[in-house]
Coordinates of C-alpha atoms and ligand atoms in Angstrom, one line a residue:
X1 CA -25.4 -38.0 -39.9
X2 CA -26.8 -38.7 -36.2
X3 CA -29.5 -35.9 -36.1
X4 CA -32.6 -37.1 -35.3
X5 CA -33.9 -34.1 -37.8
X6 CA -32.8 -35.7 -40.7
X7 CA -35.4 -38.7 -39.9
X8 CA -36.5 -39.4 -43.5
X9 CA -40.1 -39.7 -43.0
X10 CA -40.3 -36.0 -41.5
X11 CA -38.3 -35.2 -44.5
X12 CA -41.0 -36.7 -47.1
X13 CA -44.0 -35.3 -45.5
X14 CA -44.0 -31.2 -46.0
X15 CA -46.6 -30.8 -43.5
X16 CA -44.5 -32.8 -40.8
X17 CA -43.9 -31.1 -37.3
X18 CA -39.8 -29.8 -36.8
X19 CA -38.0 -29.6 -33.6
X20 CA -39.4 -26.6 -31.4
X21 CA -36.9 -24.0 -30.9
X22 CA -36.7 -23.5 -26.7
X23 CA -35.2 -20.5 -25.3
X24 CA -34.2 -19.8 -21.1
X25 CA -34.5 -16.9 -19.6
X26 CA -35.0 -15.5 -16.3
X27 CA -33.3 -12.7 -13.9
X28 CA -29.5 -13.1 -13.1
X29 CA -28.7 -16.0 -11.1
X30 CA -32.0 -18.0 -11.0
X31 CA -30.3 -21.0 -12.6
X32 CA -30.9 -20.1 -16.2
X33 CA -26.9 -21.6 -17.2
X34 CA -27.4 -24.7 -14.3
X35 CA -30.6 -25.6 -15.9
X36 CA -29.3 -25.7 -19.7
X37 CA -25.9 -26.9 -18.6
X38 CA -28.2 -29.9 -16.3
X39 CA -30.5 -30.9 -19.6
X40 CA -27.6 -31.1 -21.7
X41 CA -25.4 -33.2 -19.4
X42 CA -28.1 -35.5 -18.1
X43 CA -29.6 -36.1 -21.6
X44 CA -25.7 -36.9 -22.7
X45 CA -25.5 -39.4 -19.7
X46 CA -29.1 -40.9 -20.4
X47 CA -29.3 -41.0 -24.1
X48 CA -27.2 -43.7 -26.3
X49 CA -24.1 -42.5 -27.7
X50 CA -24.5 -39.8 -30.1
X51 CA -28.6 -39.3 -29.3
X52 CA -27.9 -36.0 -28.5
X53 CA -26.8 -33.8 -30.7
X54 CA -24.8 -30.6 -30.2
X55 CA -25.1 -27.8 -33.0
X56 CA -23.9 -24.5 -33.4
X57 CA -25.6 -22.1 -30.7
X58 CA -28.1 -24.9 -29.7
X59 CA -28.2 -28.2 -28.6
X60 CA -30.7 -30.8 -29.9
X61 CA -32.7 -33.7 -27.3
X62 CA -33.9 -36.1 -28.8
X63 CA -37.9 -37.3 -27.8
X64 CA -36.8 -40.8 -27.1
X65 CA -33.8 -38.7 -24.5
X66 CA -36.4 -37.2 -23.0
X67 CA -38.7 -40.0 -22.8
X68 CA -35.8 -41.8 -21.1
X69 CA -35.0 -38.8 -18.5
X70 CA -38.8 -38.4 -17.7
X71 CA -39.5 -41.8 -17.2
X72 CA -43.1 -42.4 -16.1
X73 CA -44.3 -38.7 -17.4
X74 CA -43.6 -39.3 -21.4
X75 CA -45.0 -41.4 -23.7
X76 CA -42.7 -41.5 -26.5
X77 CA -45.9 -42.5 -29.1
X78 CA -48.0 -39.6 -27.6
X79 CA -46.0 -37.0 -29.9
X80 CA -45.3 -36.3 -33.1
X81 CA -42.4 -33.8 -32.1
X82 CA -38.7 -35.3 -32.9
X83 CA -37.2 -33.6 -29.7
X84 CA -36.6 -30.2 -28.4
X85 CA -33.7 -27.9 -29.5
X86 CA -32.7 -25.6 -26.7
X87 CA -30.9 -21.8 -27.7
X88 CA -27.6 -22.2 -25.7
X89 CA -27.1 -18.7 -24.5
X90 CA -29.7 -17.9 -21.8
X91 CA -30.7 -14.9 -21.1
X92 CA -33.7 -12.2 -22.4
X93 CA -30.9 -10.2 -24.6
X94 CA -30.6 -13.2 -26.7
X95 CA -34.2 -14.3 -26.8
X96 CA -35.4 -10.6 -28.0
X97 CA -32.5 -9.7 -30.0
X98 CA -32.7 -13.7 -32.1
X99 CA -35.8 -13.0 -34.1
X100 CA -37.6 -14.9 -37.1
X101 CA -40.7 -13.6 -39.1
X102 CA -40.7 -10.5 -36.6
X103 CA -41.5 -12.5 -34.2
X104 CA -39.3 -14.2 -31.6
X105 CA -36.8 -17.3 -32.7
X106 CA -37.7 -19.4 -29.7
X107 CA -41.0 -21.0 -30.4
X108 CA -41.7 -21.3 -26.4
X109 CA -39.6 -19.9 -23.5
X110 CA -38.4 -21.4 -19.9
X111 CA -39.0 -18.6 -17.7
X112 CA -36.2 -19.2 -14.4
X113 CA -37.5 -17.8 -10.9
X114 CA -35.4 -18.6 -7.7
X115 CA -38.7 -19.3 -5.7
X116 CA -36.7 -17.7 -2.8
X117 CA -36.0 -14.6 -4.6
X118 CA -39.2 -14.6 -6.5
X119 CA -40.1 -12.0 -9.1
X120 CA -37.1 -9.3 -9.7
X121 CA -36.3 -6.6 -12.5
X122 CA -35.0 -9.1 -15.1
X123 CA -38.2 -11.1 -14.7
X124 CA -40.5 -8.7 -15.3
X125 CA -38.6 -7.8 -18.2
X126 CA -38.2 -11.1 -19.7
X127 CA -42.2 -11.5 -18.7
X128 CA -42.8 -8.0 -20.7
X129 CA -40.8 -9.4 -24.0
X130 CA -42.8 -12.6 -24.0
X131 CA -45.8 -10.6 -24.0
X132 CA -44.8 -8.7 -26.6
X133 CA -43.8 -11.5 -28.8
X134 CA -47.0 -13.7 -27.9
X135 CA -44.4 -16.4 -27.0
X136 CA -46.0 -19.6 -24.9
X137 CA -43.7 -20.3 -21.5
X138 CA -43.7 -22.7 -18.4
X139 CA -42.2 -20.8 -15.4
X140 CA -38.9 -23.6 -13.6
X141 CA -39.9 -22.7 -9.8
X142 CA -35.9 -23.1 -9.3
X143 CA -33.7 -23.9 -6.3
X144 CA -36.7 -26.0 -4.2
X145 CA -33.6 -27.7 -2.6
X146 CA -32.7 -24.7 -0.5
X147 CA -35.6 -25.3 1.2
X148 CA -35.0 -26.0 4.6
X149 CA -36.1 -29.5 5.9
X150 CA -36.8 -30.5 2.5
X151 CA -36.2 -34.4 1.4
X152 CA -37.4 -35.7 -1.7
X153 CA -36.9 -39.1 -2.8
X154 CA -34.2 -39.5 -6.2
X155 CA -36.6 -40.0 -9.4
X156 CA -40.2 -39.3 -7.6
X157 CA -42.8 -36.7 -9.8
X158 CA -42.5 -33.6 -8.3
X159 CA -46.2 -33.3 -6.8
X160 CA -45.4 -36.8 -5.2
X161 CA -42.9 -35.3 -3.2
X162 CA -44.3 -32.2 -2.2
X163 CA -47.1 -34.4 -1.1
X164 CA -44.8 -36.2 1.4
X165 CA -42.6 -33.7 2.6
X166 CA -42.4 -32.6 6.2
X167 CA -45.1 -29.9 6.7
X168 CA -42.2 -27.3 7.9
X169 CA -40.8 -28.0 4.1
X170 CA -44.0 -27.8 2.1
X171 CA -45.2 -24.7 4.2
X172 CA -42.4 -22.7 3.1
X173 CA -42.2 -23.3 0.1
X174 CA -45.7 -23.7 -0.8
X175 CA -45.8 -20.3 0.6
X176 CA -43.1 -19.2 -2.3
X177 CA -44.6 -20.9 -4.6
X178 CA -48.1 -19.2 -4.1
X179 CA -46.1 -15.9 -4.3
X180 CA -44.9 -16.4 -7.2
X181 CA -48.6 -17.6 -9.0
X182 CA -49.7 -14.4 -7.4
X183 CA -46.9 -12.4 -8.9
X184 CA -47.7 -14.0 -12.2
X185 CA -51.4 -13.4 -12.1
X186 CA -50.6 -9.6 -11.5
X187 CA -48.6 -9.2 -14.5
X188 CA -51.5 -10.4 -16.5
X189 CA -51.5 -14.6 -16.5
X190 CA -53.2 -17.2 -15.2
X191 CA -51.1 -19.8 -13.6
X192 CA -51.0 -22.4 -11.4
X193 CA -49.4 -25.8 -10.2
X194 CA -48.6 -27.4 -13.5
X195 CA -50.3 -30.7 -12.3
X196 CA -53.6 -28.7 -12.3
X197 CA -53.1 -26.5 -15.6
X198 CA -55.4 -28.2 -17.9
X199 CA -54.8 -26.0 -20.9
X200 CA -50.9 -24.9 -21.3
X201 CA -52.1 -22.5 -24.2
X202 CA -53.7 -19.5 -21.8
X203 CA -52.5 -20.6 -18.4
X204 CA -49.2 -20.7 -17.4
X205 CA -48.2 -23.8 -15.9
X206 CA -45.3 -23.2 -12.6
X207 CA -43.1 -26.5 -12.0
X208 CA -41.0 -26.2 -8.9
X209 CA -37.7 -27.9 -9.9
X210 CA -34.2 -28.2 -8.7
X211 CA -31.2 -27.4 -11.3
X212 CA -28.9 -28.7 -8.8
X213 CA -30.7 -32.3 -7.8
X214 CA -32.6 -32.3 -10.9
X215 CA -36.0 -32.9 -9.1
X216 CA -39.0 -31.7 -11.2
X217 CA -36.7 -31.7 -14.6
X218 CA -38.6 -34.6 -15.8
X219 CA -41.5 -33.2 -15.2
X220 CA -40.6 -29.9 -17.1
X221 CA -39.6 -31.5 -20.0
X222 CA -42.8 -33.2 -19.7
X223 CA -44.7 -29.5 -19.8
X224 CA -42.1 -28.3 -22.6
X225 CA -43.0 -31.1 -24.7
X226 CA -47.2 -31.1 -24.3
X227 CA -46.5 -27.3 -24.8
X228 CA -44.9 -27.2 -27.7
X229 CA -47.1 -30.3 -29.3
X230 CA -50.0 -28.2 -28.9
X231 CA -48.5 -25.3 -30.2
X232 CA -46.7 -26.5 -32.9
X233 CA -49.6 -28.1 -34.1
X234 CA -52.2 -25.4 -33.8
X235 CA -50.3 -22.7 -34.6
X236 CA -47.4 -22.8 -36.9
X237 CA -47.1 -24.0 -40.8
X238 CA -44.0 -25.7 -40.3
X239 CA -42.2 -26.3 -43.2
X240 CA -39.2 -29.2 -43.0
X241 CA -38.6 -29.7 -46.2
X242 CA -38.5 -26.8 -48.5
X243 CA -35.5 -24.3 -48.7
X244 CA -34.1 -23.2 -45.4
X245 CA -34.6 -19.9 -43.6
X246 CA -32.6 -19.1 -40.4
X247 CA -31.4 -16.0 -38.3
X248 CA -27.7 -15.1 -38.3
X249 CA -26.3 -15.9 -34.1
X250 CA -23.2 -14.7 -35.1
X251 CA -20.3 -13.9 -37.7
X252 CA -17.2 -15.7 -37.0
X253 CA -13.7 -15.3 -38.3
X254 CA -12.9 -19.7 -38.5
X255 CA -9.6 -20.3 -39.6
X256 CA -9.3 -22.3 -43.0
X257 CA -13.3 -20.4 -43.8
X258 CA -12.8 -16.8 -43.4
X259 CA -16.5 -15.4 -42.2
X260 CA -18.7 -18.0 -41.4
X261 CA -22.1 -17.5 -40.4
X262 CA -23.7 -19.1 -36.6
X263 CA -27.3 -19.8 -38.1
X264 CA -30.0 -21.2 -36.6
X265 CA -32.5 -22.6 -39.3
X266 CA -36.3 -22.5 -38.4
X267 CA -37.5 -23.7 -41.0
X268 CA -36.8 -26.4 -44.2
X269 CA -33.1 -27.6 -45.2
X270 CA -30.3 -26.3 -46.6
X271 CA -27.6 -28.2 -48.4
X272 CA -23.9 -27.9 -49.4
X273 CA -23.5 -26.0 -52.7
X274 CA -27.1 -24.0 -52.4
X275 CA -26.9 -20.0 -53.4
X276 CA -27.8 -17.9 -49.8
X277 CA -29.0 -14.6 -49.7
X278 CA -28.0 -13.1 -46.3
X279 CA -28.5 -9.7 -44.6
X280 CA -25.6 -7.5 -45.2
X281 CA -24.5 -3.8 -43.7
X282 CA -25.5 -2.6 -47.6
X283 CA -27.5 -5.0 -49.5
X284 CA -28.3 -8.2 -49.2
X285 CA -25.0 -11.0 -50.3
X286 CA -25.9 -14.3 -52.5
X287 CA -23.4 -16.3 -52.5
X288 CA -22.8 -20.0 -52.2
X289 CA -22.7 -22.8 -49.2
X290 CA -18.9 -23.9 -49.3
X291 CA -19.3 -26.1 -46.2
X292 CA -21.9 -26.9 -43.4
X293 CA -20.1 -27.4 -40.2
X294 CA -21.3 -28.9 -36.9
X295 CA -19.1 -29.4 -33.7
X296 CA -17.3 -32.9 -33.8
X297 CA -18.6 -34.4 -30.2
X298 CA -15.8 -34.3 -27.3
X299 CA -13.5 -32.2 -29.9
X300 CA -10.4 -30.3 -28.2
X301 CA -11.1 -27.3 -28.8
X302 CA -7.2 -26.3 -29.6
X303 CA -7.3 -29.1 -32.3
X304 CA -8.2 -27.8 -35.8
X305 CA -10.9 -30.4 -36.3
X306 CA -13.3 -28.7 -33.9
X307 CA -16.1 -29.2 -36.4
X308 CA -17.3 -31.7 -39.3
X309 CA -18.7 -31.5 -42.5
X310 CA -22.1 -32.6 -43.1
X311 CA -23.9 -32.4 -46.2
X312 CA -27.1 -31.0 -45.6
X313 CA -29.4 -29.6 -42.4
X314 CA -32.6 -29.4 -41.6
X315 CA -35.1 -27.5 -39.0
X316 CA -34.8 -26.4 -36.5
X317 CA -31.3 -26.7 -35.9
X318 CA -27.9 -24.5 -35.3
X319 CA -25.2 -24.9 -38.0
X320 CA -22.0 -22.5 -39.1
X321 CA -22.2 -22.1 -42.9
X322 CA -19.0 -21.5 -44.4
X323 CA -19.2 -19.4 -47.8
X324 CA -17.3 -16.7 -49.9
X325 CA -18.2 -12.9 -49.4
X326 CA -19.4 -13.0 -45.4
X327 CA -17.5 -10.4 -44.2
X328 CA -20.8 -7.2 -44.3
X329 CA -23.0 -10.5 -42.7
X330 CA -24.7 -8.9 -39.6
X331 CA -25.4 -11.1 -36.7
X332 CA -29.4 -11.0 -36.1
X333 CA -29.8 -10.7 -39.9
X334 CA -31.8 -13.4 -42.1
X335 CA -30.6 -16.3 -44.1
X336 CA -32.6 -18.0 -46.8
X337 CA -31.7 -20.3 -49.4
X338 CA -32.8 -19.9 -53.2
X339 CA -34.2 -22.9 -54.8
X340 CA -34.6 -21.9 -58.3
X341 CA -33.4 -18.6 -60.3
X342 CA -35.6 -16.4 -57.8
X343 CA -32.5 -14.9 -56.4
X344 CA -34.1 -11.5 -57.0
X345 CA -37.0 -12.0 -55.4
X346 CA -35.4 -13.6 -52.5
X347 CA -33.5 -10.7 -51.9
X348 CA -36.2 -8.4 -52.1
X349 CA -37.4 -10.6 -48.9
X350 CA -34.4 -10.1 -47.1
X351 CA -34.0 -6.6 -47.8
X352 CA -38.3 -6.3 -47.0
X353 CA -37.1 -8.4 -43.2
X354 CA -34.0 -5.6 -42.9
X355 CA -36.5 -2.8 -44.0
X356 CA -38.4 -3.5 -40.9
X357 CA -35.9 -2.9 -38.6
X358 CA -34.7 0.5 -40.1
X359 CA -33.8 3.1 -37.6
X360 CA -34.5 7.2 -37.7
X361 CA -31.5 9.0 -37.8
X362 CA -31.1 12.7 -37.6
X363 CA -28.8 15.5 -39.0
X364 CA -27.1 15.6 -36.0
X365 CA -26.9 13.0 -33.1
X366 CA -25.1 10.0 -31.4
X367 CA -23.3 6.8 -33.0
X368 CA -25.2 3.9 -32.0
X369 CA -23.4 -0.1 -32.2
X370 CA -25.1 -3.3 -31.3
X371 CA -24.2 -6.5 -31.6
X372 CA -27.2 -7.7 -33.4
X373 CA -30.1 -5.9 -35.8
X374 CA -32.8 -6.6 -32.7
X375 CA -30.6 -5.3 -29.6
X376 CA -30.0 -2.1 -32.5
X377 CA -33.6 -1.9 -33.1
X378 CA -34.3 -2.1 -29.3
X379 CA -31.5 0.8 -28.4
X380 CA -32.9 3.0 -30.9
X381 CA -36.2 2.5 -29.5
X382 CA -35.3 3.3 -26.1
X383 CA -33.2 6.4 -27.4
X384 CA -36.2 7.9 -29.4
X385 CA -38.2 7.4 -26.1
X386 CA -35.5 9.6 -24.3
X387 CA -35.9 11.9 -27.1
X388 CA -32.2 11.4 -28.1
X389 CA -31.5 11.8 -32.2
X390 CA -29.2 9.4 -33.7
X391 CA -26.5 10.1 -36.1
X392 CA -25.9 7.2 -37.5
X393 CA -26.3 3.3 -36.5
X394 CA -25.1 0.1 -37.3
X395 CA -24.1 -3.7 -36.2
X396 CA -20.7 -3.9 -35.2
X397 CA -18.0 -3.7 -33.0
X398 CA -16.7 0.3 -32.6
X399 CA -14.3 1.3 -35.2
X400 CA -12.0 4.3 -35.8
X401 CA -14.6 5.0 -38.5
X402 CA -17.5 5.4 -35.7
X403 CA -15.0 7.8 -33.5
X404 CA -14.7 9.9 -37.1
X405 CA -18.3 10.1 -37.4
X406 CA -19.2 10.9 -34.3
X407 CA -16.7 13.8 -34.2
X408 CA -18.8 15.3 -37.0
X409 CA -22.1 15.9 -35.0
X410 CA -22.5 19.4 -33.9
X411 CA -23.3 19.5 -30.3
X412 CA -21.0 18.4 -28.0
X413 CA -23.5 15.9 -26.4
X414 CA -23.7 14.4 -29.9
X415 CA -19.7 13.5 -29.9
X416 CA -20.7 10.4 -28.1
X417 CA -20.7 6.6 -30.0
X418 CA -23.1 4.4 -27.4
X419 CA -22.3 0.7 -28.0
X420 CA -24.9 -2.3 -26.5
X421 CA -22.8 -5.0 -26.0
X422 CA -20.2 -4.8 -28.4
X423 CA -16.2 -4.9 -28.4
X424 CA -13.7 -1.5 -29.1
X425 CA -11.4 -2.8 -31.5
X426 CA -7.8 -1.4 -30.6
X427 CA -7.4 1.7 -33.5
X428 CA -10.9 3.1 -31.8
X429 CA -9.6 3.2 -28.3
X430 CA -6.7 5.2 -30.1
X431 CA -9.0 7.6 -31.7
X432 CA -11.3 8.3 -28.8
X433 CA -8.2 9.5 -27.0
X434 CA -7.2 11.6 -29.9
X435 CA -10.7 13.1 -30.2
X436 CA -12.4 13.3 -27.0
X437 CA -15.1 11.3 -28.6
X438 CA -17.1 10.3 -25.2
X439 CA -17.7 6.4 -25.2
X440 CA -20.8 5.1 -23.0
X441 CA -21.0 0.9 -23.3
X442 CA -23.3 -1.8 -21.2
X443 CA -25.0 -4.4 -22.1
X444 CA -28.4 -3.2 -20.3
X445 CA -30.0 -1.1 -22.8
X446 CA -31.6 1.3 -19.7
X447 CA -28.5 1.8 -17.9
X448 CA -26.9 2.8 -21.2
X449 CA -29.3 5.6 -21.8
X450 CA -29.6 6.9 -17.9
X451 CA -25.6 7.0 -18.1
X452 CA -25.8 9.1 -21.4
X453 CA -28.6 11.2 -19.3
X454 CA -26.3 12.1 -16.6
X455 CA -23.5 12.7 -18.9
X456 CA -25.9 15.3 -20.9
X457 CA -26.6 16.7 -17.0
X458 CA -23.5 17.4 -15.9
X459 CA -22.6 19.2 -19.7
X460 CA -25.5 21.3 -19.5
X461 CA -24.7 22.3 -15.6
X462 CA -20.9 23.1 -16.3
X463 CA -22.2 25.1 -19.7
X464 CA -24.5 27.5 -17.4
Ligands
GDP501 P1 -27.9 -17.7 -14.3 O1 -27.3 -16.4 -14.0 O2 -29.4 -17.5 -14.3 O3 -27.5 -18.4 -15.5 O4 -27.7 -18.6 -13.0 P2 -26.6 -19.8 -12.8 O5 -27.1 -21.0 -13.5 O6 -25.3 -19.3 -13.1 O7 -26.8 -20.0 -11.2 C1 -26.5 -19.1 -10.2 C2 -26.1 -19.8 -9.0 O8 -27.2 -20.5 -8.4 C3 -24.9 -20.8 -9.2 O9 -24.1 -20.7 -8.1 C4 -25.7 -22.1 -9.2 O10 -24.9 -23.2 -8.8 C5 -26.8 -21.9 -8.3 N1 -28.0 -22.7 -8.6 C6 -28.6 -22.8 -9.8 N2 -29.7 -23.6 -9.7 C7 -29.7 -24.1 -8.5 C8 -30.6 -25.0 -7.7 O11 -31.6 -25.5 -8.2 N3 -30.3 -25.2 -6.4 C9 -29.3 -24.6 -5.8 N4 -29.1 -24.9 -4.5 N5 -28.4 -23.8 -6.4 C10 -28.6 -23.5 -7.7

């Protein structure tokens, strides 16, 4: 195998450093999907064939990639890190739904701010989350090429060129740029020009990049890698060679497997033929690894070879794990692997991790879906604050069974299933006609309880 994770001298040495798990987010339309798609494509086209590698849900870039993208700025012998795996879907939901320990998946975060648009409602919320989850981030100044009269010079350091720009060019956008250290220093950080940040840990350091020209992408990769060297180092036991442990992304249907389970493992290896316990809608499945799959590079995706067999993984990487009994899997759940006979007590972990995330339900109340156990965990949070009981919740796209449940609840404004980004599979749409079951979906947890408000509104006006 071509992963750079699999280096056998990590793999000897327990106390070696894995690949730091890098997450995007940022407000709609900052760049988040340019940047990742920008790193991704330029590290293809700088790297030798096959340095980078693509896994399930992430994609892995390789130190001596980034050492050849940054040029000047890295010293390949001045880390210990193998690379930097970056969470393909952007985006806050992702980052606080993907969760490991409790804490967040992502080891360190790429916040995205258009510098024209500055701070907006999604950043503040993604800024709020990393609080909460203690989660080190750079902020990606994006768009500096939409600054008028600006010029930079293909392959300069970023501070280089705003040194020589016209003064018309620098004004401006040194005048969005001090904006946005403002707006960071008002939600609580200290930040500043990352050329000037001396410690990463407690201030945040601002690189104005371009997503489009790639100027100042060297240099974040740069930050991202001192970052996470520090971090890593100080702050996490990372463990790369004892038995793996990863969240569940997703549970896919793959023709030929059944379920299969998107995983990304944070920690230690897991191997073809090892007993799993994973997070189930009842209690925790053990069962055993049929295959490990990662895409085959440049595969078409109509071909039934999308993927190939590989005989073990190691952290931090994504993988799909093909086994028997995956169908109550839950996406967001844990996976570990049992090394030994302690299957018991291994599932007493899991079901300990699930416990965490239980949810209050009520006599009477709404059906609650989500696509993942955090983005549940996050509604039911926000519905207890609106003081709204809940019936019953779960992971899952809405069935007829949720339609049946929820025409059970006594109050009228309990006949209602609310579903956070998830799918109505065909027989529910069926049975909310029948029933008159009210349906409320989004995928902004907020807007999903203020339309539920409303609904409740206008009930209680045409009741008086
Ligand atoms: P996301 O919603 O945060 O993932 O944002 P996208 O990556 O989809 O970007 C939104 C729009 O901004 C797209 O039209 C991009 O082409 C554009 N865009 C992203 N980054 C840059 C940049 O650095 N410069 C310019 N000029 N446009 C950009």
């Amino acid at each position: 195998m071509s992963d750079t994770n699999t280096d056998p001298e990590s793999a000897a040495d327990p106390g070696a450093l894995r690949t730091p798990i890098v997450a995007v987010l940022g407000h709609v339309d900052h760049g988040k999907t340019t940047l990742l798609d920008r790193i991704r494509g330029s590290a293809v086209q700088e790297g030798e064939a096959g340095a980078i590698t693509q896994h399930i849900g992430a994609t892995a870039v390789p130190l001596e990639t980034i050492s050849e993208m940054a040029g000047a700025l890295v010293d390949p012998t001045d880390f210990d890190l193998p690379g930097l795996l970056f969470i393909d879907t952007p985006g806050h939901h992702s980052f606080s739904t993907l969760r490991s320990r409790g804490g967040a998946l992502a080891d360190i975060a790429v916040l995205v701010v258009d510098v024209n648009d500055g701070f907006q409602p999604q950043t503040e919320e993604a800024i709020s989350i990393l609080k909460r989850t203690g989660t080190p981030f750079v902020v990606a100044a994006n768009k500096i090429d939409t600054t008028p009269g600006w010029n930079p010079q293909e392959g300069e350091p970023i501070q280089k060129s705003l040194e020589k720009q016209s003064e018309r060019a620098t004004s401006r956008l040194n005048e969005n740029l001090y904006e946005l250290i403002g707006d960071l220093s008002s939600a609580g950080f200290s930040a500043d020009f990352y050329w000037r940040v001396q410690d990463f840990q407690s201030n945040i350091g601002v690189v104005p990049v371009s997503a489009m020209t790639m100027e100042g992408i060297p240099d974040l990769l740069t930050v991202l890698m001192g970052l996470s060297q520090r971090y890593m180092k100080e702050e996490m036991s990372i463990d790369v060679s004892g038995p793996g442990v990863g969240t569940v992304l997703e549970v896919k249907d793959e023709r030929g497997f059944g379920a299969t389970l998107d995983v990304v493992l944070y920690d230690g290896v897991v191997r073809e033929g090892d007993t799993i316990v994973v997070g189930g809608r009842d209690d925790p499945i053990v069962t055993e690894v049929r295959a490990l799959l990662q895409p085959r590079p440049n595969a078409e995706i109509r071909t039934e070879k999308r993927f190939e067999r590989v005989d073990e993984v190691r952290a931090a990487a994504g993988v799909k794990i093909a086994a028997p009994d995956l169908d109550e899997a839950m996406s967001g759940a844990p996976v570990r692997v049992v090394r030994g006979d302690d299957v018991d007590a291994v599932k007493e972990e899991v079901r300990k991790e699930l416990a965490k995330i239980e949810v209050d339900t009520a006599e009477d109340g709404v059906v609650v879906k989500a696509d993942t156990l955090g983005s549940l965990e996050a509604m039911a949070n926000a519905l207890e604050e609106a003081e709204v009981p809940i019936l019953r919740a779960e992971v899952g796209d809405i069935a007829p069974r949720d339609v049946t449940v929820a025409q059970t609840a006594n109050e009228e404004k309990h006949q209602v299933i609310l579903g956070f980004n998830v799918d109505v599979l065909p027989d529910a749409e069926d049975a909310l006609d029948r029933t008159g079951v009210k349906l409320f979906d989004d995928d902004v947890i907020y807007q999903l309880v203020e339309e539920y408000d409303e609904y409740v509104e206008e009930l209680e006006r045409a009741q008086q």
